[in-house]
mmCIF file of C-alpha atoms in Angstrom:
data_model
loop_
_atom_site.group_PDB
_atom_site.id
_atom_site.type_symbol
_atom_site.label_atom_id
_atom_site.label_comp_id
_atom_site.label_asym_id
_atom_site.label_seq_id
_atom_site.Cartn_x
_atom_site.Cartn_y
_atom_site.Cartn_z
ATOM 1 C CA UNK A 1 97.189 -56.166 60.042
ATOM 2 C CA UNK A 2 100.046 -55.852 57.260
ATOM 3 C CA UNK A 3 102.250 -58.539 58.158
ATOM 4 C CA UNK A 4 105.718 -59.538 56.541
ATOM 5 C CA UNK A 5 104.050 -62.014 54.055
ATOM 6 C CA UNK A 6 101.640 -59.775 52.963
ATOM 7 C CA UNK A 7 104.886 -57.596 51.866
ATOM 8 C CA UNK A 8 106.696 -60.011 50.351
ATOM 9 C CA UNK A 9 103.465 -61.060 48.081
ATOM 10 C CA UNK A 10 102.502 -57.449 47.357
ATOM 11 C CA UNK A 11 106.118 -56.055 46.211
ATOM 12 C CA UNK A 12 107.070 -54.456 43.026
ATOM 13 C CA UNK A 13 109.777 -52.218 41.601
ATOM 14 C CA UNK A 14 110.127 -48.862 40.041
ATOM 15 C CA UNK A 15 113.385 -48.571 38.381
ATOM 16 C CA UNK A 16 114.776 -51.332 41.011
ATOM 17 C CA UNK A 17 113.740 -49.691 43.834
ATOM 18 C CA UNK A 18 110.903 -51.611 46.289
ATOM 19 C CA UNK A 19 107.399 -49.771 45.947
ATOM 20 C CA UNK A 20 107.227 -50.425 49.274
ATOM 21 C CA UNK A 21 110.184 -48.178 49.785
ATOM 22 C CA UNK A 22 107.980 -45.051 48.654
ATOM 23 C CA UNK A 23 105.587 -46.243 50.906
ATOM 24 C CA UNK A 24 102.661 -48.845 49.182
ATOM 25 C CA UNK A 25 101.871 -52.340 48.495
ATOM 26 C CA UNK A 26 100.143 -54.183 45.776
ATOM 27 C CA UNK A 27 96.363 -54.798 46.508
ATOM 28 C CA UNK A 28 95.633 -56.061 43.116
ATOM 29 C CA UNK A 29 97.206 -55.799 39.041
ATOM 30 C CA UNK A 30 95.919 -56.429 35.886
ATOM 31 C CA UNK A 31 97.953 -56.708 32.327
ATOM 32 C CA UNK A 32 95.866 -56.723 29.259
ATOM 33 C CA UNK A 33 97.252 -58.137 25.852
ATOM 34 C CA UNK A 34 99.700 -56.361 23.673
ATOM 35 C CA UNK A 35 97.463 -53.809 21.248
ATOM 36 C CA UNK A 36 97.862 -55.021 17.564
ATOM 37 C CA UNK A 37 96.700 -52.977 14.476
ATOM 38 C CA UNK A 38 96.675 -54.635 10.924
ATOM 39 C CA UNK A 39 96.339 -52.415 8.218
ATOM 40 C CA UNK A 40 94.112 -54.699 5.972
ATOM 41 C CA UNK A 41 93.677 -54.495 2.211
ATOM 42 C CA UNK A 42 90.491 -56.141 0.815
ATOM 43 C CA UNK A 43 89.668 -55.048 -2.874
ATOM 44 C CA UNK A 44 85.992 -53.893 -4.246
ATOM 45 C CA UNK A 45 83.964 -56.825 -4.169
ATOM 46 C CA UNK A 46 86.304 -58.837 -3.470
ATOM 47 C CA UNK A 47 85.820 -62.149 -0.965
ATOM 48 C CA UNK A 48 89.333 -61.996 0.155
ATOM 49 C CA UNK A 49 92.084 -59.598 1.794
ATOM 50 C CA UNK A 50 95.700 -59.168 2.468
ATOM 51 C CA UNK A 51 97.245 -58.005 5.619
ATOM 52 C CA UNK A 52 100.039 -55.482 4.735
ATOM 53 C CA UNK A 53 101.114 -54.715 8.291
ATOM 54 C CA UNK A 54 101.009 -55.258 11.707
ATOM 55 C CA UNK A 55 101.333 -53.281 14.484
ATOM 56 C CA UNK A 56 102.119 -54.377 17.653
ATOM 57 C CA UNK A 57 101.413 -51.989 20.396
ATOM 58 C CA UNK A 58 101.324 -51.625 23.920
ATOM 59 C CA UNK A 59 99.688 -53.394 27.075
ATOM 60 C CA UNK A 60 97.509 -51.529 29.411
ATOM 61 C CA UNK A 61 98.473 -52.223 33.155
ATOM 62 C CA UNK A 62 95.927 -51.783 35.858
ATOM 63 C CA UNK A 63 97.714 -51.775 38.982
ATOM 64 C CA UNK A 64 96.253 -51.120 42.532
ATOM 65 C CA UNK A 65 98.297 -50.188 45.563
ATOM 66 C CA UNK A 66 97.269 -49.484 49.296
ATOM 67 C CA UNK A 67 99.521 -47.330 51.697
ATOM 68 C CA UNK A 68 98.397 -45.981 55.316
ATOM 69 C CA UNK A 69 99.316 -42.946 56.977
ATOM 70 C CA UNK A 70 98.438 -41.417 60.194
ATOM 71 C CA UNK A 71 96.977 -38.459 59.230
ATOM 72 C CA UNK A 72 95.526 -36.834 56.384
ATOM 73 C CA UNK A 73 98.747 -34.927 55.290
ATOM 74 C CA UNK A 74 100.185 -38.152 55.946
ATOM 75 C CA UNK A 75 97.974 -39.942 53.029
ATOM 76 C CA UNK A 76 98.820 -36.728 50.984
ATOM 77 C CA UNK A 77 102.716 -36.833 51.116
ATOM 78 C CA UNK A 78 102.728 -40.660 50.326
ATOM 79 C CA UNK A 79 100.338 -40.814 47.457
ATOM 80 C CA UNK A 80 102.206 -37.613 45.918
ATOM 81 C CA UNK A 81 105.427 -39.682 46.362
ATOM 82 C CA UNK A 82 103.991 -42.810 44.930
ATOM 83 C CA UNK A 83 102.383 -40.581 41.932
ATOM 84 C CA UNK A 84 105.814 -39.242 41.258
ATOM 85 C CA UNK A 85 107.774 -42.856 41.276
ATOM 86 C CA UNK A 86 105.357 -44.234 38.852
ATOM 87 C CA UNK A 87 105.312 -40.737 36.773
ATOM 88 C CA UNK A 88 109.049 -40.423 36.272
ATOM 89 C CA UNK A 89 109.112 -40.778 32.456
ATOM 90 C CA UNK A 90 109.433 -44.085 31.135
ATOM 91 C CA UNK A 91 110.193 -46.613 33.832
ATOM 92 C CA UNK A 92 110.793 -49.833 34.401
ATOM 93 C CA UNK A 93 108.586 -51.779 36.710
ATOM 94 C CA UNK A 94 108.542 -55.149 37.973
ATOM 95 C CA UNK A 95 105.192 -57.147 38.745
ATOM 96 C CA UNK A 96 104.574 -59.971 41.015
ATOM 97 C CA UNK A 97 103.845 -61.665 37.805
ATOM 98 C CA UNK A 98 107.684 -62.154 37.357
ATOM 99 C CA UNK A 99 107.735 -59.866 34.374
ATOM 100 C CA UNK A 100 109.031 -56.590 33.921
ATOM 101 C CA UNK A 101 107.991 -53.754 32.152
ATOM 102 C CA UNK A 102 108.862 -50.359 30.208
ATOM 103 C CA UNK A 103 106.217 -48.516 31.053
ATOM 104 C CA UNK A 104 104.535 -44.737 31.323
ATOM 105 C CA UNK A 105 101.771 -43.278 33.561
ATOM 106 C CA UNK A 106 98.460 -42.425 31.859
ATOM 107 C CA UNK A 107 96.416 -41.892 35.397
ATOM 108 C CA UNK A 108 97.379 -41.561 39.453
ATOM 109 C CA UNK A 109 93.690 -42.359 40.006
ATOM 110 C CA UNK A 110 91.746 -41.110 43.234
ATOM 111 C CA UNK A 111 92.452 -42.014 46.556
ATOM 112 C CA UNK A 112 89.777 -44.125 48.282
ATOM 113 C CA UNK A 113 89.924 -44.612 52.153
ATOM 114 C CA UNK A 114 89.592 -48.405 52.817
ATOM 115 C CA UNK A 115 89.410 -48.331 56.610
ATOM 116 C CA UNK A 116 91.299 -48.211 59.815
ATOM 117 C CA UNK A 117 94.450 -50.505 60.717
ATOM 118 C CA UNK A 118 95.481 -49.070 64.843
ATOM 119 C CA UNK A 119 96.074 -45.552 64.642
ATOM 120 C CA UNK A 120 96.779 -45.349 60.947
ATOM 121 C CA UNK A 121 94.434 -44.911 58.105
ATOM 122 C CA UNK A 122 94.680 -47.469 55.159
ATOM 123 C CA UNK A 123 94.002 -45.700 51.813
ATOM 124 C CA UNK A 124 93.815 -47.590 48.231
ATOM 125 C CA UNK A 125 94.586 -46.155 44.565
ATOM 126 C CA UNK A 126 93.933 -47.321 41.486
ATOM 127 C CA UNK A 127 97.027 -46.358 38.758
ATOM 128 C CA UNK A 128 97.095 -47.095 35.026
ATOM 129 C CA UNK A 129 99.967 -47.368 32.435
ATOM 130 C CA UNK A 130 100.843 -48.913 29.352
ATOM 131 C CA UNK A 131 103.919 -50.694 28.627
ATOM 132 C CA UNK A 132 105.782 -53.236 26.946
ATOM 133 C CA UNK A 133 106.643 -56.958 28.806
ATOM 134 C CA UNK A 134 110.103 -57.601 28.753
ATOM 135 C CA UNK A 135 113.536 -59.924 30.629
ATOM 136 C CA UNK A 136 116.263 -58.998 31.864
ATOM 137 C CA UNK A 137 118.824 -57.360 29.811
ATOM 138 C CA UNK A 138 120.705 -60.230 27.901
ATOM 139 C CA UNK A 139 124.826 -59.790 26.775
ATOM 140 C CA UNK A 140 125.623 -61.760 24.152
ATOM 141 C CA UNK A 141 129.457 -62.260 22.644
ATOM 142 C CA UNK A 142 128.961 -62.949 19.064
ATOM 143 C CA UNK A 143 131.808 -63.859 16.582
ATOM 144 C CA UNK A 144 131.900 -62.849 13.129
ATOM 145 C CA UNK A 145 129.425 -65.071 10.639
ATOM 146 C CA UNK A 146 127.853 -66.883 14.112
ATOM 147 C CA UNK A 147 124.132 -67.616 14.278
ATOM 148 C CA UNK A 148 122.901 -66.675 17.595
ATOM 149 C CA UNK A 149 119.162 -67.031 19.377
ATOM 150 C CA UNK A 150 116.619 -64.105 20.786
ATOM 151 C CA UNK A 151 114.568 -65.452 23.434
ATOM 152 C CA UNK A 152 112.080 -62.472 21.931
ATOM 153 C CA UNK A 153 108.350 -63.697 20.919
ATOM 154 C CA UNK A 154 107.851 -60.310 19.155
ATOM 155 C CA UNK A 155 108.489 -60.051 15.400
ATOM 156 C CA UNK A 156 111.380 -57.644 15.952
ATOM 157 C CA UNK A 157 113.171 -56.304 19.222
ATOM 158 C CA UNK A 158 115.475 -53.487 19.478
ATOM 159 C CA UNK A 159 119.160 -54.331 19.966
ATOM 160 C CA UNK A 160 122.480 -52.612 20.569
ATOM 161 C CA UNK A 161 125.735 -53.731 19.052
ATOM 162 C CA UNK A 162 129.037 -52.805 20.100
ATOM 163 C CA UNK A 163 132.801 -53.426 19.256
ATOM 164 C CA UNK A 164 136.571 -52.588 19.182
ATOM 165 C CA UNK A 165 138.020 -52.130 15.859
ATOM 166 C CA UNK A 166 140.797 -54.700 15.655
ATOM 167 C CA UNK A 167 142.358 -52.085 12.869
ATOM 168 C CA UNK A 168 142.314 -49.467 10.862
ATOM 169 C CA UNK A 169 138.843 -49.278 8.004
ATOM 170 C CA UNK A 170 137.929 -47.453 5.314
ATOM 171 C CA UNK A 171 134.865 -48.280 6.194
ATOM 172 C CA UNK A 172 132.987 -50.995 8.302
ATOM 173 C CA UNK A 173 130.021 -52.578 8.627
ATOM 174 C CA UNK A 174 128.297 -53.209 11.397
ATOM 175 C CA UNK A 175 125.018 -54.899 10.702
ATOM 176 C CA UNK A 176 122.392 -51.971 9.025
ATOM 177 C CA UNK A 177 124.917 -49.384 9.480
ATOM 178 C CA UNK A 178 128.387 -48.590 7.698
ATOM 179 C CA UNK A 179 131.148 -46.401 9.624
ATOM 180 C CA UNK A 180 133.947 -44.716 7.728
ATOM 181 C CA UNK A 181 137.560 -43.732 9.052
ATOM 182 C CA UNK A 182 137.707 -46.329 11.757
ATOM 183 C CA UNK A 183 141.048 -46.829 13.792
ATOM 184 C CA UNK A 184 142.497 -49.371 15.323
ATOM 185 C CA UNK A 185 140.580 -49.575 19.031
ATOM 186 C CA UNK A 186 137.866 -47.570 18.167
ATOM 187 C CA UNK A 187 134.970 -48.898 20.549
ATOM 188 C CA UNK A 188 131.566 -48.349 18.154
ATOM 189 C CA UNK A 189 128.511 -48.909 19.629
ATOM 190 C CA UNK A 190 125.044 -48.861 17.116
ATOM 191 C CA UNK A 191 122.536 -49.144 19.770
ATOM 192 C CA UNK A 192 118.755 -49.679 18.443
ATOM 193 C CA UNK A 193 117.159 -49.914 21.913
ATOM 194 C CA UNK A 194 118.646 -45.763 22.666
ATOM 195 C CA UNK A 195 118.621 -45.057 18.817
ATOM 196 C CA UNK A 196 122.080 -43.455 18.910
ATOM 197 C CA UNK A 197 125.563 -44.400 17.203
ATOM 198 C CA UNK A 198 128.722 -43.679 18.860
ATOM 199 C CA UNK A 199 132.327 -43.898 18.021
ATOM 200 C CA UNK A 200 134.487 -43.732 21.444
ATOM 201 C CA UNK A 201 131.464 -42.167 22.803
ATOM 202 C CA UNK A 202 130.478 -39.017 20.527
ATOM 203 C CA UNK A 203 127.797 -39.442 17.903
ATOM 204 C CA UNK A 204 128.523 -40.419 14.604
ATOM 205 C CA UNK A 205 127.672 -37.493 12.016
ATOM 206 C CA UNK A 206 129.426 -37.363 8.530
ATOM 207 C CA UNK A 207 131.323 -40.772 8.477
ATOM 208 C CA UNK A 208 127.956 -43.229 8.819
ATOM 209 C CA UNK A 209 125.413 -44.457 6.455
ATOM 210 C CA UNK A 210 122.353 -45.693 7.758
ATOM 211 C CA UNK A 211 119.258 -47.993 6.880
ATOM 212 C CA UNK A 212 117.784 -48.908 9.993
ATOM 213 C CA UNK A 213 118.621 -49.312 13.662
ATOM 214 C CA UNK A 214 119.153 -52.868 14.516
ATOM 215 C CA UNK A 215 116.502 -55.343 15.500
ATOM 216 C CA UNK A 216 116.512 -59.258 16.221
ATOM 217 C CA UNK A 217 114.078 -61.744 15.178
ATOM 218 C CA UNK A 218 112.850 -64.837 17.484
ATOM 219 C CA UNK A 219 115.417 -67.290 16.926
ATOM 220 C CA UNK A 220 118.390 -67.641 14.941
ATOM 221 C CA UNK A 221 119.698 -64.532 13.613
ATOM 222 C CA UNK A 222 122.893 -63.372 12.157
ATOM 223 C CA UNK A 223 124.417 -59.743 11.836
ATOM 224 C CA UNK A 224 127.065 -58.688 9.381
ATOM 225 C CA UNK A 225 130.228 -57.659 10.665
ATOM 226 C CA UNK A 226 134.095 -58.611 10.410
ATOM 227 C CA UNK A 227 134.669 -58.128 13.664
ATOM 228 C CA UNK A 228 133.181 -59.766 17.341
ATOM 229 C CA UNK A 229 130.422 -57.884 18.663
ATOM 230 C CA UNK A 230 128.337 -57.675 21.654
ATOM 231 C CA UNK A 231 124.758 -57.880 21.101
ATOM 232 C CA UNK A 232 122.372 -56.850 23.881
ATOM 233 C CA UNK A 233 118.726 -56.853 23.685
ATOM 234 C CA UNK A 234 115.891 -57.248 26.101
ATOM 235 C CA UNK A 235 113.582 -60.135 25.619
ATOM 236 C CA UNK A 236 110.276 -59.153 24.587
ATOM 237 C CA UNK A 237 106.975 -61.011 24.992
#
């Protein structure tokens, strides 16, 4: 028998939301280490090599969830509804492991009947995705020439930077990225983690030059900019 334990031990979320909301528990989850790729130099004949880049990819999540119905169509309706949580786009879904994770559906499995719990019938599925491990959101107030510290273990994590012009620019910089005809109040956001850049909302078209979208490194980092900004970022591990 399911009892109110054995829901509080099983439980993840989809986008905040309880799984066992749509209607299953967590038999059983796996995470597999982050994917790397090095693309390795090593020269004819040669007894040693260079790594010119890394990169990182994503983890494979095995996760396993039971759910019981009554009947047949029963079993149906709540795996389809499970199978669409989990295949919603990108999602965000928190493990009993106390991690979260951006992650994507790659298979909705078979359902496998495990047996007989009263009058229902207790079904089990095996899903897989891949994803990235990550905290909560973190909102950090940053004043100009301040060293600040990403909790990130990853060699660079997406971040978005935001502020209110205290005045009028011909231009301003805001770390990677220069705006032009800035007025007093104008709330500019360069956000790396949606790769977009706003001014009071609307995209920035002509009046922008742009290297890169913005990224932290693990520990102290410092972003150019007269004015106070607020950095978020999730930390990423």
């Amino acid at each position: 028998m399911i009892t109110e334990k054995d829901i509080l031990n099983a439980t993840a979320y989809i986008n905040g939301e309880d799984i066992y909301n749509v209607g299953a528990l967590v038999e059983s989850f796996k995470v597999s280490s982050t994917a790397i790729t090095n693309n390795v130099y090593q020269g004819k004949d040669s007894t040693n090599f260079n790594v010119l880049s890394t990169i990182r990819g994503m983890r494979a999540i095995t996760l396993n969830l039971f759910y019981k119905g009554s009947s047949k169509r029963e079993l149906a309706l709540k795996k389809s509804k499970i199978d669409n949580a989990l295949g919603a786009g990108k999602i965000d879904l928190a493990l009993p492991d106390g991690f979260s994770y951006f992650a994507f559906l790659t298979s909705a499995g078979e359902e496998q009947v495990m047996g007989v719990e009263g009058q229902d019938v207790i079904a089990l599925c095996t899903y897989t995705l891949e994803g990235i491990r990550h905290d909560d959101l973190q909102e950090l107030t940053v004043v100009p020439g301040a060293t600040f510290l990403c909790e990130s273990l990853i060699e660079k994590t997406d971040c978005r930077l935001t502020c209110t012009a205290s005045s009028d620019y011909a231009s301003l910089v805001i770390g990677p990225v220069t705006i032009t005809n800035v007025h007093m109040s104008d709330v500019l956001v360069v956000d790396g983690i949606n790769k977009r850049i706003l001014q009071n909302g609307a995209p920035c078209a002509g009046n922008m030059s742009f290297i890169h979208f913005p990224h932290l490194i693990p520990g102290e980092n410092t972003i150019s900019c007269i004015e106070t900004l607020t950095v978020e970022y999730y930390p990423t591990y």
